[in-house]
Amino acid sequence: MVETVHPFYEDHRGAMEAAMRQRLDLAEAMLGEHVHPSSVDGIKREVMDEFAIVLTQMPYVGGAESRMSDFFMRLLGFMAISRVLRRHGVPLSVIGDIERDTYKAQLLTVPEAERLASGRQFMSPENQAFLREQAAKSHQEQFPEDFVYDFVEPGPGDDFEFGINYKACGFCKFAARHGDKDILPNICGLDFDAYATRGIHLERTQTLAGGASHCDFRFSRLRSA
């Protein structure tokens, strides 16, 4: 049976593949430190082949109607990188370092003004209202492979502006389905730079991937932002 890519992701395939190629170019020097330099080009091709497989595995969770579709499109490509580097004997901790450094470098190619504007939009009252709405909608569990989460208001003495408790994680479900549980923490590790480069401080003390009952994301503005 030939595996197919969902039409929503097929429509975005060109942009996702371009982002993957950019990541691999940014990772090239780091890869050369952990595999034979002559193998790097072959590994980059292997990652793109693996990404084509990941695209067929990517769950549909509502497309443009769900904010989590963007998370899948931006981050599941790192599963392809992890799978290939694991096959080449690169330690999981090193894979995590390569992916975090590569993702941060990629994020920093976006002009600072644009990144900070995106961060201000994320922290805005309008987006908080949107997140409340999406959190309530997530509990309907319309799509089995989706995330389920609660919006968290700060209480007395809290020093964050708002939070999200993820009760079910689409990445965890993906990893369990496709045998990627050991590389799942590398995906979790990408979150801190993803927010910091937009002027947002993320505090998180536990994750579903680490065996907790939920992931506790707490957001506040970085002083400089």
mmCIF file of C-alpha atoms in Angstrom, residues 5 8-18 51-52 55-56:
data_model
loop_
_atom_site.group_PDB
_atom_site.id
_atom_site.type_symbol
_atom_site.label_atom_id
_atom_site.label_comp_id
_atom_site.label_asym_id
_atom_site.label_seq_id
_atom_site.Cartn_x
_atom_site.Cartn_y
_atom_site.Cartn_z
ATOM 1 C CA VAL A 5 0.541 12.805 2.369
ATOM 2 C CA PHE A 8 -3.228 19.984 3.831
ATOM 3 C CA TYR A 9 0.415 19.051 4.313
ATOM 4 C CA GLU A 10 0.914 18.478 0.598
ATOM 5 C CA ASP A 11 -0.097 22.109 0.049
ATOM 6 C CA HIS A 12 2.684 23.168 2.451
ATOM 7 C CA ARG A 13 5.218 20.571 1.352
ATOM 8 C CA GLY A 14 7.457 22.939 -0.593
ATOM 9 C CA ALA A 15 7.886 25.286 2.382
ATOM 10 C CA MET A 16 8.499 22.407 4.793
ATOM 11 C CA GLU A 17 11.114 20.844 2.526
ATOM 12 C CA ALA A 18 12.835 24.213 2.085
ATOM 13 C CA PHE A 51 11.348 13.400 5.905
ATOM 14 C CA ALA A 52 9.306 12.199 2.931
ATOM 15 C CA LEU A 55 5.206 13.566 5.823
ATOM 16 C CA THR A 56 3.093 10.469 5.159
#
